[in-house]
Structure formats: C-alpha cells, structure tokens
Short mmCIF file of C-alpha atoms and ligand atoms in Angstrom, two decimals:
data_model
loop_
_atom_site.label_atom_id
_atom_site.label_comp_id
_atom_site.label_asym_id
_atom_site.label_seq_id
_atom_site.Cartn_x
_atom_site.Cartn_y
_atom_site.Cartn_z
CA UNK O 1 0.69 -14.76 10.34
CA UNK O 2 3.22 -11.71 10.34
CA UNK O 3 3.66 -10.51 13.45
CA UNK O 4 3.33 -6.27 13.41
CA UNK O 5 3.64 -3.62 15.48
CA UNK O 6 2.55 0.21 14.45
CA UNK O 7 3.81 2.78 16.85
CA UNK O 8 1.61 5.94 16.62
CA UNK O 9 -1.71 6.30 16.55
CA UNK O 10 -2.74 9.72 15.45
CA UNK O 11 -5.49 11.12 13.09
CA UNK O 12 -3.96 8.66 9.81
CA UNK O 13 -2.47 6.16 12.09
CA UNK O 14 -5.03 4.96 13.80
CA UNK O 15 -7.29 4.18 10.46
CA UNK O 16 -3.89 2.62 9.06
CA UNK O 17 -3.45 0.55 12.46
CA UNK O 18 -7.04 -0.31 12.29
CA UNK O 19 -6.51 -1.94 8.31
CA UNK O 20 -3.70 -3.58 9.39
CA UNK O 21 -5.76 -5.09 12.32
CA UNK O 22 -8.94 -6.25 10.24
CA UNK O 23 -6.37 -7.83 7.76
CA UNK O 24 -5.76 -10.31 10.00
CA UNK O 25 -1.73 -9.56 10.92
CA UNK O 26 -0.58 -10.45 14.87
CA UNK O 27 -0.78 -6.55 15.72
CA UNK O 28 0.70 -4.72 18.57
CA UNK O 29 0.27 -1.38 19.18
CA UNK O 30 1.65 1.31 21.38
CA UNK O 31 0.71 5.19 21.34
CA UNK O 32 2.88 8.03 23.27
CA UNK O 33 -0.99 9.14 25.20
CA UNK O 34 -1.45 6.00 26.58
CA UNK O 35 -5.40 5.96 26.56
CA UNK O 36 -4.96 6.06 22.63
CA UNK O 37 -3.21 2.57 22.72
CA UNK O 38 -5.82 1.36 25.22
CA UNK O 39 -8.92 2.65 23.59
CA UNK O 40 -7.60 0.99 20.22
CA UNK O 41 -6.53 -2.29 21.78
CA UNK O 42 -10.33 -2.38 23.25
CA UNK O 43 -11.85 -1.79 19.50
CA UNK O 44 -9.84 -4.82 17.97
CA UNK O 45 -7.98 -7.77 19.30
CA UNK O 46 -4.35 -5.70 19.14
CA UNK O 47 -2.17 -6.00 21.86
CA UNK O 48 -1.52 -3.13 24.30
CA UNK O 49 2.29 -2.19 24.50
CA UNK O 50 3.59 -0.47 27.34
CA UNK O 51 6.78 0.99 25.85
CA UNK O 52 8.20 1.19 22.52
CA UNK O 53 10.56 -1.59 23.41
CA UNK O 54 7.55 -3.85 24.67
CA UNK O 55 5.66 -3.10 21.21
CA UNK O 56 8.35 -4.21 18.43
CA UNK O 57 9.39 -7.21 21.05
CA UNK O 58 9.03 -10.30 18.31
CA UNK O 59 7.95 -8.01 15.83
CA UNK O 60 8.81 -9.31 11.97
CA UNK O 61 7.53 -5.95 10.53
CA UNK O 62 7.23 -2.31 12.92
CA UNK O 63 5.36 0.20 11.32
CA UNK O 64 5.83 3.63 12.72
CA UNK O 65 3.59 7.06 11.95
CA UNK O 66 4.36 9.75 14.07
CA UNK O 67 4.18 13.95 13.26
CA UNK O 68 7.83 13.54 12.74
CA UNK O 69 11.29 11.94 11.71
CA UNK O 70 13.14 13.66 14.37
CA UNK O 71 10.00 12.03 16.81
CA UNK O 72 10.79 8.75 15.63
CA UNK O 73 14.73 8.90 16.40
CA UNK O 74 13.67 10.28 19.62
CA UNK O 75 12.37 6.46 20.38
CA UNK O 76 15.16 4.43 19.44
CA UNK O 77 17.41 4.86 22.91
CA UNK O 78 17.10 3.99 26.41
CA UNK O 79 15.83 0.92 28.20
CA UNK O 80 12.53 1.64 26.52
CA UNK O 81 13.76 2.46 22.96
CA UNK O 82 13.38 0.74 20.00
CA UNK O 83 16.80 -0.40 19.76
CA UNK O 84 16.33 -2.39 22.90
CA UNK O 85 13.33 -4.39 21.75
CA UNK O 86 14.10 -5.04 17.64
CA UNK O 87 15.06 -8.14 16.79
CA UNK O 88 17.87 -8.66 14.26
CA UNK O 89 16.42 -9.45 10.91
CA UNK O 90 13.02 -7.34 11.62
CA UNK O 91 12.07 -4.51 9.38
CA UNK O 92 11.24 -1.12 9.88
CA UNK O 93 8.68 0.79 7.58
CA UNK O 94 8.40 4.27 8.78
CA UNK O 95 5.22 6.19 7.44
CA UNK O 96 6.22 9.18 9.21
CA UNK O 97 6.10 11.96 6.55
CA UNK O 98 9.55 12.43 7.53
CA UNK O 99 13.07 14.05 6.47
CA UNK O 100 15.19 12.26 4.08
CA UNK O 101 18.60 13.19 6.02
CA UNK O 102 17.04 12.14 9.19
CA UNK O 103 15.17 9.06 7.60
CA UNK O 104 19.11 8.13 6.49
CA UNK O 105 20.35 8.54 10.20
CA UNK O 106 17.52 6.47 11.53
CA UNK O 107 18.25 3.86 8.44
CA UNK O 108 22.10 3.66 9.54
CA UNK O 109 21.60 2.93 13.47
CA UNK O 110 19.02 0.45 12.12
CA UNK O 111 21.39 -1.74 9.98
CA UNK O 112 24.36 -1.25 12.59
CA UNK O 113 21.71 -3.75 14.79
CA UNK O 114 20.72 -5.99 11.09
CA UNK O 115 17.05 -4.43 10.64
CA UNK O 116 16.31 -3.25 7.64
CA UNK O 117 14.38 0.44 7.35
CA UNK O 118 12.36 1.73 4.23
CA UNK O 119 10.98 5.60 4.81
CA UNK O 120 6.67 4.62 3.43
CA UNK O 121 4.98 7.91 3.88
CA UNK O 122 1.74 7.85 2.70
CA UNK O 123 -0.96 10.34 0.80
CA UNK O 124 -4.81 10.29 0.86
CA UNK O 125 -6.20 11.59 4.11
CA UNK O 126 -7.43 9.87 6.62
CA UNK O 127 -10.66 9.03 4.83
CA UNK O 128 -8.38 7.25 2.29
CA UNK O 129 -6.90 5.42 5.10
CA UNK O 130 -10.26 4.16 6.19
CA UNK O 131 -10.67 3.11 2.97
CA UNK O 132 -7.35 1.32 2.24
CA UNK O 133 -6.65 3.73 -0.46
CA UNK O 134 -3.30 5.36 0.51
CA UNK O 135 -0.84 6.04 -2.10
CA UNK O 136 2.70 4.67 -0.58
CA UNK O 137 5.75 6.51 -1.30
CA UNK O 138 8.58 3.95 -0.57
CA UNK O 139 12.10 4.71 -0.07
CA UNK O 140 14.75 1.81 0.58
CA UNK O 141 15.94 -1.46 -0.64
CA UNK O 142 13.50 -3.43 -3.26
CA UNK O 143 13.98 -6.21 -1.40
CA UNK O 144 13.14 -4.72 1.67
CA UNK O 145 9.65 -3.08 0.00
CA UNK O 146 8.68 -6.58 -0.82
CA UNK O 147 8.66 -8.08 2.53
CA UNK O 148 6.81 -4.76 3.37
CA UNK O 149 4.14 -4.93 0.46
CA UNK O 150 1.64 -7.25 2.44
CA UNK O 151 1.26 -5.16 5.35
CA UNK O 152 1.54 -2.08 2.73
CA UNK O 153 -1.25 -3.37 0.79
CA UNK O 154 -3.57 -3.48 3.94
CA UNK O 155 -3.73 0.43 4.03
CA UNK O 156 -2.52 1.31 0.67
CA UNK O 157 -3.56 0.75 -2.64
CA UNK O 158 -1.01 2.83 -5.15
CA UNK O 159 2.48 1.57 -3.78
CA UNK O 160 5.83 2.94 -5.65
CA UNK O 161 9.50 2.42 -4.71
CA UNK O 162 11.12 6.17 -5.32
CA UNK O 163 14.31 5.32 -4.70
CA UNK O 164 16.73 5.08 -2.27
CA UNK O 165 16.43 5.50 1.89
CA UNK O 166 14.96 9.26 1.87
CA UNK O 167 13.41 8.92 -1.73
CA UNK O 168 9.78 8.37 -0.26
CA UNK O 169 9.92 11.42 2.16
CA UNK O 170 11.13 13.78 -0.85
CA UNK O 171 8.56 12.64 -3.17
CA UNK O 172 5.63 13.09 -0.16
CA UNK O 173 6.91 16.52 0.59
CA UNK O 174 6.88 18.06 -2.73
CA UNK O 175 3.42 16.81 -3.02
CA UNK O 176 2.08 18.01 -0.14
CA UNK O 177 3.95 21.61 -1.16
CA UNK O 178 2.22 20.89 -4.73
CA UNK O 179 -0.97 20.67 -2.58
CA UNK O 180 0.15 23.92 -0.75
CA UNK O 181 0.63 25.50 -3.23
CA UNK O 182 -3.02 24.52 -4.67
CA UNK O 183 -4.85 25.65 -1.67
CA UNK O 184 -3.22 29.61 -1.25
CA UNK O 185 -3.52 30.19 -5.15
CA UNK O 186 -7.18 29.27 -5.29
CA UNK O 187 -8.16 31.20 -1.73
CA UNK O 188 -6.51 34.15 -3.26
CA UNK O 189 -8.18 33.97 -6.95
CA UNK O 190 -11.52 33.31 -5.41
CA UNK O 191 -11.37 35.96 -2.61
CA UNK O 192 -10.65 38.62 -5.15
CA UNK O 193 -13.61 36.99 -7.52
CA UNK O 194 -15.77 36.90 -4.27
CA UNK O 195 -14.83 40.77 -3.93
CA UNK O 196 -15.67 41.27 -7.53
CA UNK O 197 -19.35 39.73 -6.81
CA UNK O 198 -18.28 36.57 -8.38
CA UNK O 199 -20.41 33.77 -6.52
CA UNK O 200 -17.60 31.35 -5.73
CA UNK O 201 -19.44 28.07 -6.42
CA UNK O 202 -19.63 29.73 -10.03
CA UNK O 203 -15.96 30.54 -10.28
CA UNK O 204 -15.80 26.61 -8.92
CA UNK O 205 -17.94 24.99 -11.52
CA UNK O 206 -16.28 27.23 -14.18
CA UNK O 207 -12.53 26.12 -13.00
CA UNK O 208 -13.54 22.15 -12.31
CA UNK O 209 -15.00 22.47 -16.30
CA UNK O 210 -11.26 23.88 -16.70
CA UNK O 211 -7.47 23.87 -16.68
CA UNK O 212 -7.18 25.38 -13.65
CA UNK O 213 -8.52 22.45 -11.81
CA UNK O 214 -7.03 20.53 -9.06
CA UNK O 215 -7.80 18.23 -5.98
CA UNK O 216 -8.35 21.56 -3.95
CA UNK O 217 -10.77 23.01 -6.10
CA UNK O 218 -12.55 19.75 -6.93
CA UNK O 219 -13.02 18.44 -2.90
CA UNK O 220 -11.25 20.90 -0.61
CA UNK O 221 -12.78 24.27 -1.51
CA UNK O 222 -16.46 23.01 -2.07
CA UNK O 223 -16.54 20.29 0.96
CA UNK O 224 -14.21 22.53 3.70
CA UNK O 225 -14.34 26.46 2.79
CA UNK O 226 -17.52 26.96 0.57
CA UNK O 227 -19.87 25.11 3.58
CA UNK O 228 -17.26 26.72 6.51
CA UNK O 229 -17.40 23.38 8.07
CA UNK O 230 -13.22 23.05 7.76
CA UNK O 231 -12.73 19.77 9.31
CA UNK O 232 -9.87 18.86 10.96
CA UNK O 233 -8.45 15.90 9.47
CA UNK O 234 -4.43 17.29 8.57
CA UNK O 235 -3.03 19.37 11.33
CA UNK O 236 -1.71 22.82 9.83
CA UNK O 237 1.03 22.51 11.80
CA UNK O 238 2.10 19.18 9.98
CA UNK O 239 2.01 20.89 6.41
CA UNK O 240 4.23 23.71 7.57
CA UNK O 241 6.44 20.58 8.60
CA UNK O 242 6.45 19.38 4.82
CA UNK O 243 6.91 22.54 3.04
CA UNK O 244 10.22 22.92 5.33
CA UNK O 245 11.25 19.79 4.07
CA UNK O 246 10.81 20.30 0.62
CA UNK O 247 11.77 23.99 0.51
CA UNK O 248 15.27 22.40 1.90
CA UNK O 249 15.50 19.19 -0.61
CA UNK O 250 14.95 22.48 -3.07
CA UNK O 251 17.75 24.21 -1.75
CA UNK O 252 19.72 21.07 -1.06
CA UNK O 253 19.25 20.54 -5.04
CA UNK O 254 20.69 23.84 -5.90
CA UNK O 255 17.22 24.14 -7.85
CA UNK O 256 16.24 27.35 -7.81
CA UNK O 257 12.47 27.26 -6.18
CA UNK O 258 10.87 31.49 -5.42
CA UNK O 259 7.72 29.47 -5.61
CA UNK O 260 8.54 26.95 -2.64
CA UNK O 261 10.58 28.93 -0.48
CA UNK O 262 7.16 31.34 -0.40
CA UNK O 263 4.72 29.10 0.10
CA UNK O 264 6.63 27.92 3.00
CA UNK O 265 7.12 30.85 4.75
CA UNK O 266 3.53 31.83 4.18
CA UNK O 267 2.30 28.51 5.68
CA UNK O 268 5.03 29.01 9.10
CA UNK O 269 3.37 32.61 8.90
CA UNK O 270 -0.62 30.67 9.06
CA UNK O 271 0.62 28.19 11.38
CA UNK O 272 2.12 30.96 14.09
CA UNK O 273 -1.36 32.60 13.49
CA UNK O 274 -4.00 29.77 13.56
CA UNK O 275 -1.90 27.75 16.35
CA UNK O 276 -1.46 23.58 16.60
CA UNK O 277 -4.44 22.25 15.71
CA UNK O 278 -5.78 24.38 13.27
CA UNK O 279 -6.40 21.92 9.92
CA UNK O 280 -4.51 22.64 6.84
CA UNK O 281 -7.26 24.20 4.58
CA UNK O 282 -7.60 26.55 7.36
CA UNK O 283 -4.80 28.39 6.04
CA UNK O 284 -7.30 30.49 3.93
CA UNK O 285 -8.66 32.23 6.93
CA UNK O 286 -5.33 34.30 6.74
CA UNK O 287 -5.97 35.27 2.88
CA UNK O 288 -9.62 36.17 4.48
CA UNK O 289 -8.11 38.01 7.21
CA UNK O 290 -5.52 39.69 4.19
CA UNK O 291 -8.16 40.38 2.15
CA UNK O 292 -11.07 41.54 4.24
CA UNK O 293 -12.90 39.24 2.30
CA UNK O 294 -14.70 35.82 3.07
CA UNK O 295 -15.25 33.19 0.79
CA UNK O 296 -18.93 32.49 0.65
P1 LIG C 1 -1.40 13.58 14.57
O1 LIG C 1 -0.92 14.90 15.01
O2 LIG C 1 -2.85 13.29 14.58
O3 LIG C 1 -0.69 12.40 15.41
C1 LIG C 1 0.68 12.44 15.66
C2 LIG C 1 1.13 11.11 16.26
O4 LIG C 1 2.51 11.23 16.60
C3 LIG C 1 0.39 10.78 17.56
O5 LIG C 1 0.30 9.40 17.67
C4 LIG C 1 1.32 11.38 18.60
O6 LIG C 1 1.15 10.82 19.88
C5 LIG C 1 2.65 10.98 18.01
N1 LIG C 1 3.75 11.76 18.54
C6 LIG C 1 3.99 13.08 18.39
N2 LIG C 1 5.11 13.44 19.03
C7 LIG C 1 5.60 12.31 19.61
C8 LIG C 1 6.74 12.03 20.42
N3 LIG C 1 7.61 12.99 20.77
N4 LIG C 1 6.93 10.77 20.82
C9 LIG C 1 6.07 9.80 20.49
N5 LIG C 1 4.96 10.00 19.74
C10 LIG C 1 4.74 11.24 19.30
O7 LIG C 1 -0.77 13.38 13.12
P2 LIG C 1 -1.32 12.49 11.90
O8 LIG C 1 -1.72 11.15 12.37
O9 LIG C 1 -2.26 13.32 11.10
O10 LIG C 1 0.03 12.40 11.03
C11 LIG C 1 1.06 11.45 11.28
C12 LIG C 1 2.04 11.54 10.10
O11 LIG C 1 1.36 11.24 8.89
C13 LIG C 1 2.64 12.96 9.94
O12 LIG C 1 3.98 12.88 9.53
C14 LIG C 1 1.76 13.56 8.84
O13 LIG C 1 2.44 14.60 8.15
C15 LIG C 1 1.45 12.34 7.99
N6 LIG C 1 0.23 12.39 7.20
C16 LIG C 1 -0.99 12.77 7.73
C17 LIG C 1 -2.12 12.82 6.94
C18 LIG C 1 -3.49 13.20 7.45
O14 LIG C 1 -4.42 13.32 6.64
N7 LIG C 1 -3.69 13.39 8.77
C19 LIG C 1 -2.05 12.48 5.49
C20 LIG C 1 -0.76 12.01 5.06
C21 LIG C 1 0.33 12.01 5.88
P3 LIG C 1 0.11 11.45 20.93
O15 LIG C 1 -1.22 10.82 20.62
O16 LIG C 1 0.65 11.07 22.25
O17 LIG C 1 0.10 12.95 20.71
#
C-alpha cells in the first residue's frame, strides 16, 4: 500500500488525515503542536513523526494542509525540513489553500530535488471532509494528479485539474471570495429587512424559493446566524487570507475587480475586529455592530 504522510492537522486536516487513515494507506503524520500528532496517532494506527523530515522519510505521496503557502515553504529547510527527508521521485500534494506565486516557488525547489508538487486545495468544510466529500481543486502536471487521485479520492469526491502549478489555489480563492461575497450581501439585506420588521426566516424562505439564493442563505444564515450558535469550523482569519489572494490574482490580471478589492478590505477590517479565531460567518457581527441591528 502507498506509503503517505499529511503534515498538518488543523480543523480540515485532521478529518482529511483521518480518511486517508481509514482508507487503508501506510500514514504518517506530523502536526507543528505536537499533542495534535500524538492525540491523532492514538485514534488510528498512523505513525507519530517527530519532525517534518522524520514524517515524509519513505513517503511515495506527502500531503500537506497548513493555514498557509508561505507556512509550508517555511518547512522545507534545515536539518528538519522537508527537503532533507523527500525522497527523489515522491510527490507533493499541497492542500494548503495557498498562493499561486508561492505554490510556483515551492513547485521549483521541489523539482530541483526530482519530486513532483501539485497545489490540491480543497472546498466543503470540515463536515464535508468527514464525509469524504471535498471538492479538489488541482493545479500541476496531469500526470502528477493521477498518481495523486487515490489518496485524493479518500477525502474528496469532485476532483478537477485547473491548470497549471498555481491553477488550484486561484480557482479556491475566488470561490471562497464568491462565498465572501455571499455572506456580507445577505447580512446587510437582511439586517435592513430585520430593521424594517421583516422576520428574517421569512425573507429566508422567500430568497431560497428565489434567485437570490446561494449556499449562505440556504445553510449558513439559517444553521449559524438565525440560531446565534456560529460555530467555528473556518477561522475568519483564514478567509481574509483568501480574499488577499484573489483580490491580487485580480489585480495581477489587470481585471478590473471594485467588487473584490472591497470585500477584502472589509473582511481584513472584521478580522482586526473579531481577532484569530473568530469563524468566518462571524463576520456579520460587524454589519450588526454597523447597523445597530441584530439578525433574529
Ligand atoms: P487551522 O487554523 O485549524 O489549522 C492550521 C494548521 O496549520 C494547523 O495544523 C497548524 O498547526 C498549522 N500551522 C500553522 N502555522 C504553521 C507553521 N508556521 N508551521 C507549521 N504548521 C503550521 O486551519 P484549517 O485546518 O481550517 O485550514 C487549513 C487550510 O485549509 C487553510 O489554508 C484553509 O484556508 C483551508 N481550508 C479550510 C477549510 C475549513 O473549513 N476549515 C475549508 C477549506 C479550506 P498548529 O496545530 O500547531 O497550530
């Protein structure tokens, strides 16, 4: 069986790690808070690495999901580092909802040492994790995607080569500004129906009947704002992350994006104001706050 190792073990990696586990691969697994990596080694028969280098040691296929790109080069020097323990010939699937230009860097010091990278960031929340649901968003080789697909397919069920090295990141951060985008517009149209005595489970049946209708207003708004629970399953902090990205590949484009380049700076603005791990629907306490107005 393939041997894998996944490298981060947050809120999505750990239910990825965990699929990859139950699917029966040879899995290693090493996590920066080390009682992460322990606690997950104890609820499945993964190995325990000590380092990153001790982790992707023998490793066919490494499998990396941290907040960032720039967290993943961060691994690849020193005794420790990635570089020290990859094998030629191994291959590198970062799920990191990363940067395309630093996906490319990482993808370049890669090859210089014969490992092949493909940027796999993934989208359907940590309960589609759980479920093996993810859509993957590959960027890389074909070739390379292939030898990937089996692990892929342990977590993921929709998975789609973009394009080239980068292609995957760009693609998952114009979604997740998409889904931005979806969450501020419908906080501000219901707080001002909420204002106008419009009960917002009204305005919500009305709009899911309707073409304003979206993923937010079908699941976010009714399961996280209407019931005040607001979960924390996607850090805040990490969507303020994407929307940079994408408000740059905008730029980058020359396409001309008012829309974008908002919605980011309102998101840095909720992230500076509801702090690290504040989760990303969260964001509509500031259009409360703005408004005067709750939601309910
Ligand atoms: P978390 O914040 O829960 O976890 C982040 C992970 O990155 C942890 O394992 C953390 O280690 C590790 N990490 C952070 N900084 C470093 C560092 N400097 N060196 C080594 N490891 C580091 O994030 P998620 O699991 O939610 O997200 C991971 C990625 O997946 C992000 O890019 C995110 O945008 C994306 N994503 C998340 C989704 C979600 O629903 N949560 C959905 C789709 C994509 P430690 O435990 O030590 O802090």
């Amino acid at each position: 069986m393939t041997q894998v190792a996944f490298l981060g073990l947050g809120a999505i990696g750990w239910p990825m790690a965990r699929r990859v586990a139950d699917a029966g691969f040879e899995l290693t697994v090493w996590n920066r808070t080390a009682a992460r990596t322990r606690d997950f080694a104890a609820a499945t028969k993964a190995r325990a690495a000590t380092s990153p280098a001790d982790a992707v040691r023998g490793a066919e296929v490494v499998v990396t999901c941290l907040s960032t790109s720039k967290h993943v080069a961060s691994l690849l020097d020193g005794a420790d580092g990635l570089l020290a323990g990859l094998a030629r010939g191994a291959l590198f699937v970062d799920c990191t909802s990363g940067d395309p230009a630093t996906s490319a860097r990482i993808a370049e010091r890669l090859a210089a040492q014969g490992v092949a990278y493909i940027d796999a960031p993934v989208s359907g929340g940590t309960s589609g994790a759980e479920q093996g649901t993810l859509t993957v968003m590959v960027g890389g080789d074909r070739a390379a995607l292939d030898r990937a697909r089996p692990v892929l397919a342990s977590f993921g069920k929709k998975i789609v080569h973009c394009g080239g090295v980068g292609a995957g990141d760009a693609v998952k951060a114009m979604n997740n500004a998409m889904l931005a985008i979806h969450v501020w517009s419908t906080g501000e149209c219901l707080a001002a129906l909420s204002r106008m005595g419009v009960d917002p489970r009204v305005a919500l049946d009305v709009v899911n009947a309707s073409s304003g209708r979206s993923n937010t207003s079908e699941n976010l708004f009714p399961q996280r704002v209407l019931t005040r629970a607001f979960p924390r399953t996607f850090r805040l902090a990490l969507l303020d992350k994407d929307l940079g990205i994408a408000a740059a590949v905008a730029r980058e484009q020359n396409v001309p994006s008012p829309i974008l380049q908002l919605t980011a700076e309102l998101f840095r603005m909720a992230h500076a104001e509801l702090g690290e791990e504040a989760d990303h629907v969260e964001a509509v306490r500031v259009i409360e706050r703005l408004a005067g107005q709750e939601i309910a």
